[in-house]
Short mmCIF file of C-alpha atoms and ligand atoms in Angstrom, two decimals:
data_model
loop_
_atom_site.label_atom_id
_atom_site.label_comp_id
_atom_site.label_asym_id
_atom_site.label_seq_id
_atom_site.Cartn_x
_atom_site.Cartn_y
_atom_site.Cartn_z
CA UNK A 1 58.52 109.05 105.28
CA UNK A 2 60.03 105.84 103.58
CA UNK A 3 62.81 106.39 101.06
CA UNK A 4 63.45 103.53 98.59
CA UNK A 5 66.70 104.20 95.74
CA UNK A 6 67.60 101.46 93.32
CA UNK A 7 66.45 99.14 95.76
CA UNK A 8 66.80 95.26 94.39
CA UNK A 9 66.95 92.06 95.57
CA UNK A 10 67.99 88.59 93.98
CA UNK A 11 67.36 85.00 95.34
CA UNK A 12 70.25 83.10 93.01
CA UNK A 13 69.02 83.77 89.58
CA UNK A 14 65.54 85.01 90.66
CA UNK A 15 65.34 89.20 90.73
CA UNK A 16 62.27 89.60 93.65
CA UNK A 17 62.44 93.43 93.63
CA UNK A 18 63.71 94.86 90.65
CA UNK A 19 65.84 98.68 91.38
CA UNK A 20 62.82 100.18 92.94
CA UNK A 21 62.89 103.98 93.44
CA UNK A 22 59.94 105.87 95.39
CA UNK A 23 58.58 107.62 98.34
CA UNK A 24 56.52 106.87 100.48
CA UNK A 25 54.95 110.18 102.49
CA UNK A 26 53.12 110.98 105.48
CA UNK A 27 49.72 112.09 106.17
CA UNK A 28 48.08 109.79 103.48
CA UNK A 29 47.51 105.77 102.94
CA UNK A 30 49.80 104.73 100.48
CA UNK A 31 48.52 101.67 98.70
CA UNK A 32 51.22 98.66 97.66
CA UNK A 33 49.61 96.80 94.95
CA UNK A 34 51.07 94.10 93.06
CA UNK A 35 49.87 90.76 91.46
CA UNK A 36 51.22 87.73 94.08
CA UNK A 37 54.82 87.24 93.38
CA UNK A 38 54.82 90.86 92.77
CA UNK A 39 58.11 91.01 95.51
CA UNK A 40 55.52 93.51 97.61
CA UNK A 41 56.21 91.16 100.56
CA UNK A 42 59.88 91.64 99.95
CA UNK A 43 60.26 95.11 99.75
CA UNK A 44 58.42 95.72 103.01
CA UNK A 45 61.17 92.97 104.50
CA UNK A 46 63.64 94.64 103.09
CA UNK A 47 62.36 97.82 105.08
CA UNK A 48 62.21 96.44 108.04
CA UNK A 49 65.81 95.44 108.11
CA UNK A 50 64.50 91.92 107.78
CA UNK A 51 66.01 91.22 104.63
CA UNK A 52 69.11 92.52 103.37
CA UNK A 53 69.14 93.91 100.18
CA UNK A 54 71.35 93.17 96.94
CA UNK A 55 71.54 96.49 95.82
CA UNK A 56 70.12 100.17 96.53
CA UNK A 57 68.96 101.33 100.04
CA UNK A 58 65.62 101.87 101.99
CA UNK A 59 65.60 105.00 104.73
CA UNK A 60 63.46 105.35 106.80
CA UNK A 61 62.50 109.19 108.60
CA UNK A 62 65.90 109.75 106.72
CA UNK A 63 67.80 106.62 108.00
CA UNK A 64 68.60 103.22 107.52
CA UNK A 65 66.39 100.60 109.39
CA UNK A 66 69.80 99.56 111.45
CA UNK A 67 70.20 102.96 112.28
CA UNK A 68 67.15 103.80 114.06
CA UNK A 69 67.60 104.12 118.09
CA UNK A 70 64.51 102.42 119.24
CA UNK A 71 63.49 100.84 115.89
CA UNK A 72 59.64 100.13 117.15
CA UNK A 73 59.16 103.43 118.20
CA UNK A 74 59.94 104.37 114.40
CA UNK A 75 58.42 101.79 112.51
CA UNK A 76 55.64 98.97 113.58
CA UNK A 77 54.43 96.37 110.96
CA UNK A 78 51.74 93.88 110.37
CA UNK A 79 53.64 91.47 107.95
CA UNK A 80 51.89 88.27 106.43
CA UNK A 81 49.48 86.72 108.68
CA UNK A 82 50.84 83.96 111.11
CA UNK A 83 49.45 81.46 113.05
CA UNK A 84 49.21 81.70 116.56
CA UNK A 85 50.55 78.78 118.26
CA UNK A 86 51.05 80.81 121.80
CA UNK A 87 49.91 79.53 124.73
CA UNK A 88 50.38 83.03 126.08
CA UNK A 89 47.51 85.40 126.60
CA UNK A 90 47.25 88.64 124.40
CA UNK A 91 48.29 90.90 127.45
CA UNK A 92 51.16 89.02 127.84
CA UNK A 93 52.09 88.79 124.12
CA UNK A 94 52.10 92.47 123.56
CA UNK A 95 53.95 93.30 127.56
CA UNK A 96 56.63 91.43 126.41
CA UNK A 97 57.22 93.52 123.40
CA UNK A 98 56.97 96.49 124.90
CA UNK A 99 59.33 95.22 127.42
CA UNK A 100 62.13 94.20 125.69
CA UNK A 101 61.17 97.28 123.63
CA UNK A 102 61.54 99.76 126.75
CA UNK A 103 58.02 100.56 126.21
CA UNK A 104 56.11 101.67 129.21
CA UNK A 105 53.25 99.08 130.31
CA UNK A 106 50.42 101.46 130.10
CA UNK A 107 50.89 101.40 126.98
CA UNK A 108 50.34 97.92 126.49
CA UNK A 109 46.45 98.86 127.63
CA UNK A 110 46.22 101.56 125.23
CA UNK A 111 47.06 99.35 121.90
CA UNK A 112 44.53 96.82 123.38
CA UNK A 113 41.47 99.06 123.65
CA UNK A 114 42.39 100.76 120.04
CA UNK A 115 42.10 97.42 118.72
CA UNK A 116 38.99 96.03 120.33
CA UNK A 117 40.63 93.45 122.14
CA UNK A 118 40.51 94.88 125.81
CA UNK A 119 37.98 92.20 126.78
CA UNK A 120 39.64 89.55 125.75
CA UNK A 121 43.56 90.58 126.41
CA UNK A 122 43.66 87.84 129.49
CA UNK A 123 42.41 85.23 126.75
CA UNK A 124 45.25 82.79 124.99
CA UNK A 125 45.96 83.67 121.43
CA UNK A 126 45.50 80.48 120.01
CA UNK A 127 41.62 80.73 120.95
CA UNK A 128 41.64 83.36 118.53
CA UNK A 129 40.05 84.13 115.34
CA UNK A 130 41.74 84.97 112.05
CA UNK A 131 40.15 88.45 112.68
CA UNK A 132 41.27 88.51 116.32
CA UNK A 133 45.45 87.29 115.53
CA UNK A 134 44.90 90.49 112.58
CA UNK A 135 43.92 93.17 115.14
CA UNK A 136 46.79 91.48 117.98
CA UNK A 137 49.52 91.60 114.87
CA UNK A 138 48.34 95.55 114.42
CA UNK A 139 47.63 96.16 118.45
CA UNK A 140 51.89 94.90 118.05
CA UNK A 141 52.60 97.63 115.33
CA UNK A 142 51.13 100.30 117.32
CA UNK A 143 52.64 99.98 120.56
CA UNK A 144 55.87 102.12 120.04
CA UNK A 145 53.55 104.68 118.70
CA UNK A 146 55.41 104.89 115.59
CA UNK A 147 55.57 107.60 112.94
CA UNK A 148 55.41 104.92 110.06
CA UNK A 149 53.47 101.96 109.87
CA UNK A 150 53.64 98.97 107.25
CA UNK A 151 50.98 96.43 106.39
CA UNK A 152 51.48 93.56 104.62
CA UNK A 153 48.22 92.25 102.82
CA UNK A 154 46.27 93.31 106.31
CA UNK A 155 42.64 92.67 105.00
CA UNK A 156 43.36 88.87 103.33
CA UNK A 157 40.78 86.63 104.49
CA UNK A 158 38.73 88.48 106.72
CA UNK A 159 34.73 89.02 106.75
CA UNK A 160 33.58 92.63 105.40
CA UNK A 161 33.65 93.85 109.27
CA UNK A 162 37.11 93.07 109.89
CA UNK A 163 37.40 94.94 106.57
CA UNK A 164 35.63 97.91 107.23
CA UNK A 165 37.67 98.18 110.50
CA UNK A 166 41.05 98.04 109.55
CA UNK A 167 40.25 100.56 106.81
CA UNK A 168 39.18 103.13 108.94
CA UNK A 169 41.99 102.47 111.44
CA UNK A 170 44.66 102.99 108.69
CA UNK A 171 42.59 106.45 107.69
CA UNK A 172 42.74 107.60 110.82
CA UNK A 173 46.65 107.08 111.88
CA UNK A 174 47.08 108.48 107.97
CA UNK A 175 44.95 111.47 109.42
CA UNK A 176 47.20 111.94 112.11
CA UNK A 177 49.98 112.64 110.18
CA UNK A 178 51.48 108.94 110.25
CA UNK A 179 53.39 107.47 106.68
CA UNK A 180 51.11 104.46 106.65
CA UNK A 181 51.94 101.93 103.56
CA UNK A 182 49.79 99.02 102.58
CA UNK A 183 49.70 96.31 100.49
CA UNK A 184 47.29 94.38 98.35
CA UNK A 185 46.97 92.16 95.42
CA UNK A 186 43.46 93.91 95.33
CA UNK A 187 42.96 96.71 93.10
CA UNK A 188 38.67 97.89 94.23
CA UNK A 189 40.22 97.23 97.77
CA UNK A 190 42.71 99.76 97.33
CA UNK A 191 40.55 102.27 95.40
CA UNK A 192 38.72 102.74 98.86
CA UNK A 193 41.49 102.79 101.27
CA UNK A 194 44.22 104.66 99.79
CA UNK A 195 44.94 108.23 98.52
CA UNK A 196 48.35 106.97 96.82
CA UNK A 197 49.25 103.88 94.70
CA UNK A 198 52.76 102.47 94.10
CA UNK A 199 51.66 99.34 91.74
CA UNK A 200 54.98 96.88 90.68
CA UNK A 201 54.70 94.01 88.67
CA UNK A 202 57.78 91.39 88.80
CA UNK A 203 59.97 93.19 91.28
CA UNK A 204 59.75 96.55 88.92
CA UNK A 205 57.67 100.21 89.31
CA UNK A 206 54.86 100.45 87.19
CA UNK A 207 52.98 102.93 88.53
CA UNK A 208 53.66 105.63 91.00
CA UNK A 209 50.10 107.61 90.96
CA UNK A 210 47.45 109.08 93.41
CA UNK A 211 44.56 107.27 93.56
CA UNK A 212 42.14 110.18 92.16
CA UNK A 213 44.88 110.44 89.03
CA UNK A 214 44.24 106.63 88.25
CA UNK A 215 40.92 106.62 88.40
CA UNK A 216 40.41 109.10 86.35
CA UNK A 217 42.13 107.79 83.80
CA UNK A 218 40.92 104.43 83.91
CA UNK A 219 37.19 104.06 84.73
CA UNK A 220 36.11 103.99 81.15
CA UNK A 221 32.38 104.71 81.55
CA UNK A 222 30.29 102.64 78.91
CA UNK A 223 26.51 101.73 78.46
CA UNK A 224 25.62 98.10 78.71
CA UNK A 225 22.44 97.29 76.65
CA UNK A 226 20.36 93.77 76.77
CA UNK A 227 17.91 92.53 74.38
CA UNK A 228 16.19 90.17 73.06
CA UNK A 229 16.52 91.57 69.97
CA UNK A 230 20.14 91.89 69.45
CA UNK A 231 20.94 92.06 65.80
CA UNK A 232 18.19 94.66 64.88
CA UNK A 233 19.28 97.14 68.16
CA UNK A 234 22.94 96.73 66.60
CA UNK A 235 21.92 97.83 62.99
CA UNK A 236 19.73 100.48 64.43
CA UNK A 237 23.08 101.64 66.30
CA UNK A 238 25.64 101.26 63.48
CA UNK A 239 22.67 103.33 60.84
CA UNK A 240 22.93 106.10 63.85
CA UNK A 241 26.62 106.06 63.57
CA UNK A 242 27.27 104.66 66.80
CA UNK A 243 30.07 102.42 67.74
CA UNK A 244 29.26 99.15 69.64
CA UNK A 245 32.84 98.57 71.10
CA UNK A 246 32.18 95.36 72.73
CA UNK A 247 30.13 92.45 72.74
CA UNK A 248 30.23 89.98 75.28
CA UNK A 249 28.01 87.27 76.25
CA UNK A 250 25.11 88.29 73.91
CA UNK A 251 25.23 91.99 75.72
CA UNK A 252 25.68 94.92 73.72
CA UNK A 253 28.00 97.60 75.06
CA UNK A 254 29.03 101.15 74.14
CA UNK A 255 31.93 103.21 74.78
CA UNK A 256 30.82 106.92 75.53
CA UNK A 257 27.31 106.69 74.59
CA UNK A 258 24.54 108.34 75.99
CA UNK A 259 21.90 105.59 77.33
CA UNK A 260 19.17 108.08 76.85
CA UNK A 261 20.18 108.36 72.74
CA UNK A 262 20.61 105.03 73.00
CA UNK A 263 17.06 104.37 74.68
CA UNK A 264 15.29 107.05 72.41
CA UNK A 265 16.64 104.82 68.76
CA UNK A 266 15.27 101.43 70.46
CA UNK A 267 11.98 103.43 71.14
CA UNK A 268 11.76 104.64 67.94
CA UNK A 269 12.47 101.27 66.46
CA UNK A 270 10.25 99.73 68.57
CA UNK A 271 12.84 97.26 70.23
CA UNK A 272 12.60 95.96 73.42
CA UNK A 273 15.58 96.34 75.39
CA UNK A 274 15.56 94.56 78.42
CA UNK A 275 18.54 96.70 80.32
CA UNK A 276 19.70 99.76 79.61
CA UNK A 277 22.74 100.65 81.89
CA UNK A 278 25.43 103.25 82.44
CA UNK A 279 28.60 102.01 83.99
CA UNK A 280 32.03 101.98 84.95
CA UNK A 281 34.79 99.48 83.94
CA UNK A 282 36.32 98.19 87.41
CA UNK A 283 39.88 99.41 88.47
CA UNK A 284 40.56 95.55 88.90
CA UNK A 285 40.24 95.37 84.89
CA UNK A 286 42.47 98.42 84.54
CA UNK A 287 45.19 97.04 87.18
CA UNK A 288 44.85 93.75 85.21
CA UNK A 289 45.92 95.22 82.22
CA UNK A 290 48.96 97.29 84.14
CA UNK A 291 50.07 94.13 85.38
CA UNK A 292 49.49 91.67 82.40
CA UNK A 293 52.50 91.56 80.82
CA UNK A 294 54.21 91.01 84.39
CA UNK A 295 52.36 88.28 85.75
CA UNK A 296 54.14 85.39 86.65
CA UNK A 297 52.01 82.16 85.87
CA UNK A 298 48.83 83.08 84.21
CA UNK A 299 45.43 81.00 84.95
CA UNK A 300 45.85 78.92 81.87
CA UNK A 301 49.37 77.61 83.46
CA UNK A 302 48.31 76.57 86.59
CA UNK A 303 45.89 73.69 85.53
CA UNK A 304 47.87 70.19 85.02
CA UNK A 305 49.55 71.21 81.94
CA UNK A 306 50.80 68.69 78.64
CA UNK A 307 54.34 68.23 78.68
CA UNK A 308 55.09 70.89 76.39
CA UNK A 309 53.56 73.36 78.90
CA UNK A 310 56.01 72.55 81.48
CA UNK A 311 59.04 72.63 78.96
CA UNK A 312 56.92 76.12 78.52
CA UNK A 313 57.12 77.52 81.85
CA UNK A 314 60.89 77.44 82.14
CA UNK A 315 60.97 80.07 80.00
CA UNK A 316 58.91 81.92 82.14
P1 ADP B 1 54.36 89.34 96.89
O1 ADP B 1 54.43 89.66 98.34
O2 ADP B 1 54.17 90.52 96.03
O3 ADP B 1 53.35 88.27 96.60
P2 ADP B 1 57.01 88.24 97.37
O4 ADP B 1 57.81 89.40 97.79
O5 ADP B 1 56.53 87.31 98.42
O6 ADP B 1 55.79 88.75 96.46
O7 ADP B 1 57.84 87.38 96.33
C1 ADP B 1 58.46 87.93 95.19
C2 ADP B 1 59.21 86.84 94.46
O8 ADP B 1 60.37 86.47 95.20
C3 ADP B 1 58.41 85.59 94.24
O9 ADP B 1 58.74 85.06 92.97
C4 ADP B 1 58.91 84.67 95.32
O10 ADP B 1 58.79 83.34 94.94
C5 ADP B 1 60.36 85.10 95.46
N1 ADP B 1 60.86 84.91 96.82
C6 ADP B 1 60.39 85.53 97.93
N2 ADP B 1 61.09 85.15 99.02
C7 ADP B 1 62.02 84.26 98.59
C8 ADP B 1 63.06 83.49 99.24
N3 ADP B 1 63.27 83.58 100.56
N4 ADP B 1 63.81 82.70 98.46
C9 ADP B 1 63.60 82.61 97.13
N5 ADP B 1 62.66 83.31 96.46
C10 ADP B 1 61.87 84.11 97.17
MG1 MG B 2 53.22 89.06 99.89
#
């Protein structure tokens, strides 16, 4: 279990991670999402014992990071990928943590073949892949077999395997019984790896949800309608006292229609539709809209702006 109260922390003027109060519980995936800049990156710094904070206080398993005996044995982390400039070979790399860890060498093995990388442990890191340094940083995390795990953005550039993998890893230490907390800037990442969402925006809580709770009540469903014939279908719709909520792009949509009434008034009217589609608005647009008022530079402000935009952006 990870503990956060009133946890904050300022660089000079800047507030990173803004009083933050939540828990973090074992047996599920607990999903960390955040626009960049969020301060997700922080926090999990922060509860590590890598960064100190301002104000407020992180526990973890009921204590402070500086208070756990063997603190790898508690807590292992994947934080922001890093390059691998070692010369050393991935064996080595993880029997010298566990060494200066006083964790046994067999389990060095272990980590390796959970991870894939038993055939090439006697290989130097810097040979590796981006996908290969991922599954070393997490073979690292697991060797002190802890009880909670952190992982900072874990899936960022890697191909859909690499993906798929480290999804079903985190499941399955969830599964048994682990506190395992991950971050993303991605929302439809999230909504198939985690059970639990904490989503902040500008250091602050915004959302403290399970996943099943937030889906449900954000996937407006809607019917998406093309035609060639676009101004009769929408008269036909507005006589039948139907509500065309959105247009964009020469598509038709409707909120909480039925596509076969919808399909039945074109028939009748003889208008050929072209698509006729029931679907789901993406979690990514509801997370936008969670997050829009707390994003720090929108689109629009990073192209080369006129000098009034960058008298602008102070303000920001
Ligand atoms: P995230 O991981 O969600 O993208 P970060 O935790 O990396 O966000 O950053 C949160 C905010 O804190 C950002 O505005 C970032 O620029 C700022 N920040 C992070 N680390 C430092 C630091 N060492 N010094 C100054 N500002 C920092
Ligand atoms: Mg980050």
């Amino acid at each position: 279990m990870i503990e956060l109260a009133g946890l904050t922390k300022r660089y000079g003027e800047k507030v990173a991670v803004d009083r933050l109060t939540f828990t973090v519980r074992p047996g599920v995936v607990t999903g960390f999402l955040g626009p960049n800049g969020a301060g997700k990156s922080t926090t999990m710094r922060m509860m590590l014992g890598l960064d100190r904070p301002t104000a407020g206080e992180v526990r973890i398993d009921g204590r402070p990071y500086d208070r756990l005996k063997d603190p790898l044995t508690s807590i292992g982390a994947l934080l922001e990928a890093k390059a691998w400039h070692g010369g050393r070979s991935a064996f080595h790399h993880l029997l010298c943590l566990a060494q200066s860890n006083g964790i046994p060498r067999g389990r060095v093995h272990e980590v390796l073949e959970t991870v894939g990388l038993a055939a090439v442990a006697r290989k130097k890191t810097k040979t590796f892949s981006l996908g290969m340094g991922r599954r070393l940083g997490i073979a690292a995390a697991l060797l002190g077999d802890p009880r909670v795990l952190l992982f900072d953005e874990p899936v960022n550039g890697l191909d859909p395997e690499g993906i798929h993998w480290i999804r079903t890893l985190m499941k399955s230490l969830a599964a048994q019984g682990r506190t395992v907390f991950v971050s993303s800037h991605l929302m439809n990442e999230m909504a198939v790896t985690a059970d639990h969402l904490i989503v902040i925006g500008r250091g602050r809580l915004l959302a403290d949800t399970s996943m099943a709770e937030f889906i449900r009540r954000n996937a407006r469903s809607y019917v998406r309608i093309r035609t060639p014939e676009r101004e009769r279908l929408l008269d036909v719709l507005h006589e039948a006292g139907v509500t065309v909520v959105e247009t964009l792009g020469g598509d038709v949509e409707v909120a909480d229609g039925k596509a076969e009434r919808i399909g039945e008034l074109a028939a009748q009217h003889r208008i050929v539709l072209h698509e006729l589609s029931p679907r789901q608005a993406s979690l990514e647009e509801a997370f936008m809209r969670l997050t829009a008022q707390t994003v720090e530079y929108h689109a629009q402000d990073e192209t080369p702006a006129p000098r009034w935009g960058a008298d602008r952006r102070k303000g920001n």
